Short mmCIF file of C-alpha atoms in Angstrom, two decimals:
data_model
loop_
_atom_site.label_atom_id
_atom_site.label_comp_id
_atom_site.label_asym_id
_atom_site.label_seq_id
_atom_site.Cartn_x
_atom_site.Cartn_y
_atom_site.Cartn_z
CA UNK H 1 10.37 72.31 -9.05
CA UNK H 2 10.83 71.15 -12.17
CA UNK H 3 14.09 71.25 -14.42
CA UNK H 4 13.78 74.50 -16.72
CA UNK H 5 15.54 74.42 -19.91
CA UNK H 6 18.50 76.52 -18.18
CA UNK H 7 18.70 73.74 -15.49
CA UNK H 8 18.74 71.10 -18.37
CA UNK H 9 21.40 72.91 -20.26
CA UNK H 10 23.57 73.47 -17.33
CA UNK H 11 23.05 69.73 -16.32
CA UNK H 12 24.37 68.48 -19.31
CA UNK H 13 27.14 71.26 -19.98
CA UNK H 14 28.68 70.06 -16.22
CA UNK H 15 28.27 66.69 -17.11
CA UNK H 16 30.31 66.72 -20.51
CA UNK H 17 33.02 67.88 -18.45
CA UNK H 18 32.55 65.62 -15.01
CA UNK H 19 31.64 62.23 -16.79
CA UNK H 20 35.29 62.00 -17.75
CA UNK H 21 35.52 61.05 -14.07
CA UNK H 22 32.65 59.56 -13.43
CA UNK H 23 34.26 56.40 -11.83
CA UNK H 24 36.08 58.32 -9.19
CA UNK H 25 32.58 60.45 -8.40
CA UNK H 26 30.85 57.26 -7.95
CA UNK H 27 33.34 55.39 -5.84
CA UNK H 28 33.96 58.62 -3.99
CA UNK H 29 30.26 59.45 -3.23
CA UNK H 30 29.39 56.05 -2.25
CA UNK H 31 32.44 55.31 0.19
CA UNK H 32 31.60 58.74 1.74
CA UNK H 33 28.04 57.79 2.20
CA UNK H 34 28.75 54.46 4.20
CA UNK H 35 31.38 56.42 6.20
CA UNK H 36 29.02 59.64 6.83
CA UNK H 37 26.05 57.71 7.18
CA UNK H 38 26.84 54.41 8.69
CA UNK H 39 23.42 53.57 8.67
CA UNK H 40 23.37 53.08 4.75
CA UNK H 41 25.40 49.84 5.44
CA UNK H 42 22.20 47.95 6.22
CA UNK H 43 21.90 47.86 2.34
CA UNK H 44 25.33 46.34 1.62
CA UNK H 45 25.93 43.77 4.36
CA UNK H 46 26.43 41.17 1.78
CA UNK H 47 29.87 42.72 0.98
CA UNK H 48 32.76 41.47 3.14
CA UNK H 49 34.75 44.76 3.14
CA UNK H 50 32.81 48.02 3.98
CA UNK H 51 35.53 50.20 5.01
CA UNK H 52 36.93 53.49 3.64
CA UNK H 53 38.31 52.33 0.13
CA UNK H 54 37.19 49.48 -0.30
CA UNK H 55 37.00 47.52 -3.69
CA UNK H 56 32.99 46.51 -3.83
CA UNK H 57 32.19 49.96 -2.53
CA UNK H 58 34.43 51.31 -5.47
CA UNK H 59 32.73 48.89 -7.86
CA UNK H 60 29.53 49.75 -6.93
CA UNK H 61 30.14 53.44 -6.90
CA UNK H 62 31.05 53.14 -10.82
CA UNK H 63 27.71 51.16 -11.60
CA UNK H 64 25.47 54.24 -9.68
CA UNK H 65 27.30 56.55 -11.58
CA UNK H 66 26.29 54.64 -15.07
CA UNK H 67 22.82 55.01 -13.59
CA UNK H 68 23.18 58.80 -13.20
CA UNK H 69 24.76 59.10 -16.87
CA UNK H 70 21.91 57.11 -18.53
CA UNK H 71 19.33 59.46 -16.48
CA UNK H 72 21.35 62.46 -18.00
CA UNK H 73 20.43 61.16 -21.44
CA UNK H 74 16.82 60.73 -20.49
CA UNK H 75 16.42 63.77 -18.78
CA UNK H 76 13.57 65.09 -20.89
CA UNK H 77 11.34 61.97 -19.48
CA UNK H 78 13.13 60.57 -16.44
CA UNK H 79 9.89 58.64 -14.90
CA UNK H 80 9.25 56.79 -17.77
CA UNK H 81 13.00 56.33 -18.75
CA UNK H 82 14.17 55.21 -15.66
CA UNK H 83 10.97 52.67 -14.94
CA UNK H 84 13.17 49.50 -15.14
CA UNK H 85 15.49 50.98 -12.45
CA UNK H 86 12.70 51.99 -10.11
CA UNK H 87 11.06 48.59 -10.15
CA UNK H 88 14.46 47.24 -9.22
CA UNK H 89 14.63 49.84 -6.11
CA UNK H 90 11.10 49.48 -5.37
CA UNK H 91 10.77 45.29 -5.52
CA UNK H 92 14.11 43.97 -5.31
CA UNK H 93 16.77 46.07 -3.63
CA UNK H 94 13.78 47.87 -1.33
CA UNK H 95 16.05 50.78 -0.58
CA UNK H 96 14.22 53.53 1.54
CA UNK H 97 13.72 56.68 -0.62
CA UNK H 98 15.06 59.05 2.24
CA UNK H 99 18.40 57.38 1.35
CA UNK H 100 18.28 59.25 -2.27
CA UNK H 101 18.52 62.27 -0.56
CA UNK H 102 21.47 61.20 1.24
CA UNK H 103 23.21 59.65 -1.67
CA UNK H 104 22.62 62.71 -3.63
CA UNK H 105 24.15 64.96 -1.05
CA UNK H 106 27.15 63.05 -1.08
CA UNK H 107 27.58 63.10 -4.86
CA UNK H 108 27.23 66.76 -4.90
CA UNK H 109 30.00 67.26 -2.05
CA UNK H 110 32.31 65.21 -4.30
CA UNK H 111 31.77 67.28 -7.36
CA UNK H 112 32.41 70.19 -5.27
CA UNK H 113 35.73 68.99 -4.24
CA UNK H 114 36.78 67.43 -8.08
CA UNK H 115 35.47 70.54 -9.57
CA UNK H 116 35.80 73.76 -7.55
CA UNK H 117 35.76 75.79 -10.45
CA UNK H 118 33.16 74.52 -12.46
CA UNK H 119 31.04 73.59 -9.49
CA UNK H 120 29.48 77.10 -9.36
CA UNK H 121 26.11 78.01 -7.51
CA UNK H 122 24.36 77.87 -10.63
CA UNK H 123 25.91 74.26 -11.59
CA UNK H 124 25.00 73.14 -8.03
CA UNK H 125 21.07 74.33 -7.95
CA UNK H 126 20.56 72.70 -11.27
CA UNK H 127 22.41 69.39 -10.16
CA UNK H 128 20.40 69.42 -6.69
CA UNK H 129 16.99 69.75 -8.84
CA UNK H 130 18.38 67.10 -11.42
CA UNK H 131 19.15 64.54 -8.55
CA UNK H 132 15.89 65.10 -6.82
CA UNK H 133 13.79 64.71 -9.92
CA UNK H 134 15.92 61.52 -10.50
CA UNK H 135 15.00 60.72 -7.02
CA UNK H 136 11.49 61.18 -7.73
CA UNK H 137 11.72 59.06 -11.02
CA UNK H 138 13.43 56.17 -9.04
CA UNK H 139 10.83 56.39 -6.46
CA UNK H 140 7.75 56.28 -8.47
CA UNK H 141 7.10 52.50 -8.32
CA UNK H 142 7.30 52.35 -4.61
CA UNK H 143 3.44 52.60 -4.03
CA UNK Y 1 6.55 60.42 -3.98
CA UNK Y 2 4.62 58.36 -6.76
CA UNK Y 3 2.75 59.43 -9.37
CA UNK Y 4 -1.17 59.03 -8.68
CA UNK Y 5 -2.92 56.00 -10.39
CA UNK Y 6 -6.58 56.01 -11.24
CA UNK Y 7 -7.29 54.38 -8.38
CA UNK Y 8 -5.67 56.93 -6.00
CA UNK Y 9 -7.51 60.01 -7.60
CA UNK Y 10 -10.79 58.07 -7.45
CA UNK Y 11 -9.93 56.86 -3.70
CA UNK Y 12 -8.96 60.69 -3.01
CA UNK Y 13 -12.19 62.09 -4.69
CA UNK Y 14 -14.57 59.46 -2.83
CA UNK Y 15 -12.82 60.15 0.54
CA UNK Y 16 -13.15 64.01 -0.04
CA UNK Y 17 -16.66 63.77 -0.68
CA UNK Y 18 -17.19 62.33 2.74
CA UNK Y 19 -15.01 64.72 4.74
CA UNK Y 20 -15.90 67.95 2.97
CA UNK Y 21 -18.50 69.08 4.87
CA UNK Y 22 -16.53 68.97 7.90
CA UNK Y 23 -13.36 71.00 5.91
CA UNK Y 24 -13.53 74.12 8.71
CA UNK Y 25 -13.29 71.67 11.73
CA UNK Y 26 -10.44 69.53 9.63
CA UNK Y 27 -8.74 72.74 9.22
CA UNK Y 28 -8.64 74.32 12.54
CA UNK Y 29 -7.36 70.96 14.17
CA UNK Y 30 -4.92 70.24 11.65
CA UNK Y 31 -3.16 73.68 12.14
CA UNK Y 32 -3.61 73.79 15.72
CA UNK Y 33 -1.87 70.53 15.89
CA UNK Y 34 0.97 71.74 13.79
CA UNK Y 35 1.43 74.92 16.13
CA UNK Y 36 1.54 72.64 19.27
CA UNK Y 37 3.19 69.59 17.70
CA UNK Y 38 5.74 71.68 16.06
CA UNK Y 39 6.03 75.02 17.98
CA UNK Y 40 8.80 76.08 15.10
CA UNK Y 41 6.06 76.68 12.60
CA UNK Y 42 4.54 79.75 14.73
CA UNK Y 43 7.26 81.61 12.86
CA UNK Y 44 5.22 82.11 9.93
CA UNK Y 45 2.42 83.46 12.25
CA UNK Y 46 4.13 85.91 14.31
CA UNK Y 47 1.48 88.57 13.05
CA UNK Y 48 -1.24 86.75 14.84
CA UNK Y 49 -2.42 87.93 18.17
CA UNK Y 50 -3.57 84.38 19.23
CA UNK Y 51 -1.83 81.34 18.39
CA UNK Y 52 -3.56 79.01 20.93
CA UNK Y 53 -5.27 75.89 19.41
CA UNK Y 54 -8.80 76.55 18.05
CA UNK Y 55 -8.24 80.41 18.19
CA UNK Y 56 -9.95 82.49 15.96
CA UNK Y 57 -7.26 83.45 13.50
CA UNK Y 58 -6.12 79.75 13.49
CA UNK Y 59 -9.85 78.92 12.80
CA UNK Y 60 -9.86 81.39 9.96
CA UNK Y 61 -6.69 80.17 8.34
CA UNK Y 62 -7.36 76.32 8.85
CA UNK Y 63 -10.37 76.77 6.36
CA UNK Y 64 -8.39 78.87 3.66
CA UNK Y 65 -5.82 75.93 3.68
CA UNK Y 66 -8.46 73.11 3.59
CA UNK Y 67 -10.27 75.13 1.12
CA UNK Y 68 -7.22 75.23 -0.97
CA UNK Y 69 -6.92 71.42 -0.54
CA UNK Y 70 -10.48 71.11 -1.69
CA UNK Y 71 -9.73 72.89 -4.95
CA UNK Y 72 -6.80 70.57 -5.45
CA UNK Y 73 -8.94 67.36 -5.15
CA UNK Y 74 -10.45 69.04 -8.27
CA UNK Y 75 -7.53 69.66 -10.10
CA UNK Y 76 -5.96 65.90 -9.82
CA UNK Y 77 -4.94 65.59 -13.65
CA UNK Y 78 -2.97 68.83 -13.47
CA UNK Y 79 -1.82 69.74 -10.05
CA UNK Y 80 1.18 71.14 -11.02
CA UNK Y 81 -0.70 73.91 -13.45
CA UNK Y 82 -3.87 74.17 -11.25
CA UNK Y 83 -1.59 75.45 -8.15
CA UNK Y 84 0.65 77.84 -9.97
CA UNK Y 85 -0.76 81.03 -8.46
CA UNK Y 86 -0.62 78.99 -5.12
CA UNK Y 87 3.03 78.15 -5.58
CA UNK Y 88 4.03 81.60 -6.55
CA UNK Y 89 2.56 82.82 -3.44
CA UNK Y 90 4.23 80.51 -1.01
CA UNK Y 91 7.47 80.98 -3.05
CA UNK Y 92 7.81 84.74 -3.62
CA UNK Y 93 5.29 85.88 -0.81
CA UNK Y 94 5.12 83.60 2.25
CA UNK Y 95 8.32 82.05 1.53
CA UNK Y 96 7.35 79.03 3.62
CA UNK Y 97 10.37 76.07 3.79
CA UNK Y 98 8.86 73.24 1.90
CA UNK Y 99 10.33 71.03 4.54
CA UNK Y 100 6.81 72.22 6.40
CA UNK Y 101 4.67 71.14 3.94
CA UNK Y 102 5.63 67.59 5.01
CA UNK Y 103 4.89 68.06 8.81
CA UNK Y 104 1.55 69.73 8.12
CA UNK Y 105 0.73 66.75 5.58
CA UNK Y 106 1.34 64.67 8.19
CA UNK Y 107 -0.76 66.69 10.97
CA UNK Y 108 -3.73 66.63 8.20
CA UNK Y 109 -3.74 62.65 7.97
CA UNK Y 110 -3.78 62.68 11.85
CA UNK Y 111 -6.88 64.48 11.81
CA UNK Y 112 -8.56 62.34 9.24
CA UNK Y 113 -7.35 59.37 11.30
CA UNK Y 114 -8.87 60.84 14.37
CA UNK Y 115 -12.17 62.35 12.84
CA UNK Y 116 -12.62 59.63 10.25
CA UNK Y 117 -11.65 56.22 12.12
CA UNK Y 118 -13.78 53.87 10.16
CA UNK Y 119 -13.19 55.67 6.30
CA UNK Y 120 -9.77 56.25 6.90
CA UNK Y 121 -8.58 52.92 5.97
CA UNK Y 122 -5.11 52.10 5.00
CA UNK Y 123 -5.99 52.31 1.16
CA UNK Y 124 -7.30 55.60 1.86
CA UNK Y 125 -4.50 56.71 3.68
CA UNK Y 126 -1.56 55.85 1.23
CA UNK Y 127 -3.94 57.36 -1.48
CA UNK Y 128 -4.39 60.79 0.41
CA UNK Y 129 -0.78 60.74 1.58
CA UNK Y 130 0.31 60.30 -2.16
CA UNK Y 131 -2.10 62.90 -2.89
CA UNK Y 132 -0.86 65.51 -0.38
CA UNK Y 133 2.57 64.81 -1.07
CA UNK Y 134 1.72 65.45 -4.86
CA UNK Y 135 -0.01 68.69 -3.70
CA UNK Y 136 3.28 70.21 -1.54
CA UNK Y 137 5.38 69.20 -4.65
CA UNK Y 138 3.22 71.47 -7.10
CA UNK Y 139 3.38 74.09 -4.17
CA UNK Y 140 7.25 73.67 -4.29
CA UNK Y 141 7.35 74.20 -7.95
CA UNK Y 142 8.01 77.84 -8.21
CA UNK Y 143 10.57 77.99 -5.34
CA UNK Y 144 13.61 77.44 -7.77
#
């Protein structure tokens, strides 16, 4: 399910609007993921505070959405563009790629919450395909 | 969900050469296993009279599927392009939920391990798993 021209345009157009609240999207999505899928806490056991609305989670959510922003700029070649991020996740962080699906889901939920009028079904499918492509690119170096 | 390296492709081709003579057996066993272990998949074959393991329709269709996998082995350098017609078939006509590609892949790998215990080394396992994942991705291409 590669990204069509239409998908890429939809992602960029929606992101032009949503990027203004990138930090909020990131912190909300990560908070939600840790709360709704507690098994993901395993990757953040080095943080003191994993409660709802904690500072480390909010901060890290921003970092993640920064990565998403970078990926949108490289939407025409995600695999090579995200090589170093893939290496980071594969060799250092060792996040099980199954979790990328979970986080993607949380990001989509937060986008729907924050942009109810703009997050139409058409935008939804394009963003979902984009996050799936992003997931694939990040997973590239695992094996 | 990683791209196939040169080494992966060579491993896949070498292993396929070994197992190709048994394509029919692999097919019937993998499909039978799918229907028994994951009964929800029977929904796609409600038009067959006999869904029992090793039955005639299962044998025939298992062969069709594994022959398709065999042709994918010869398209390793462009799976998306080569499997386009099959992707359209699955997306528009058969409408198989792509989640089932994962479980069928699993069944195929189990049958490989079962039938070729010496050749199905961890190295072959990872290459075949990556290959079947790439085939699944290409088959899912036309869905949306």
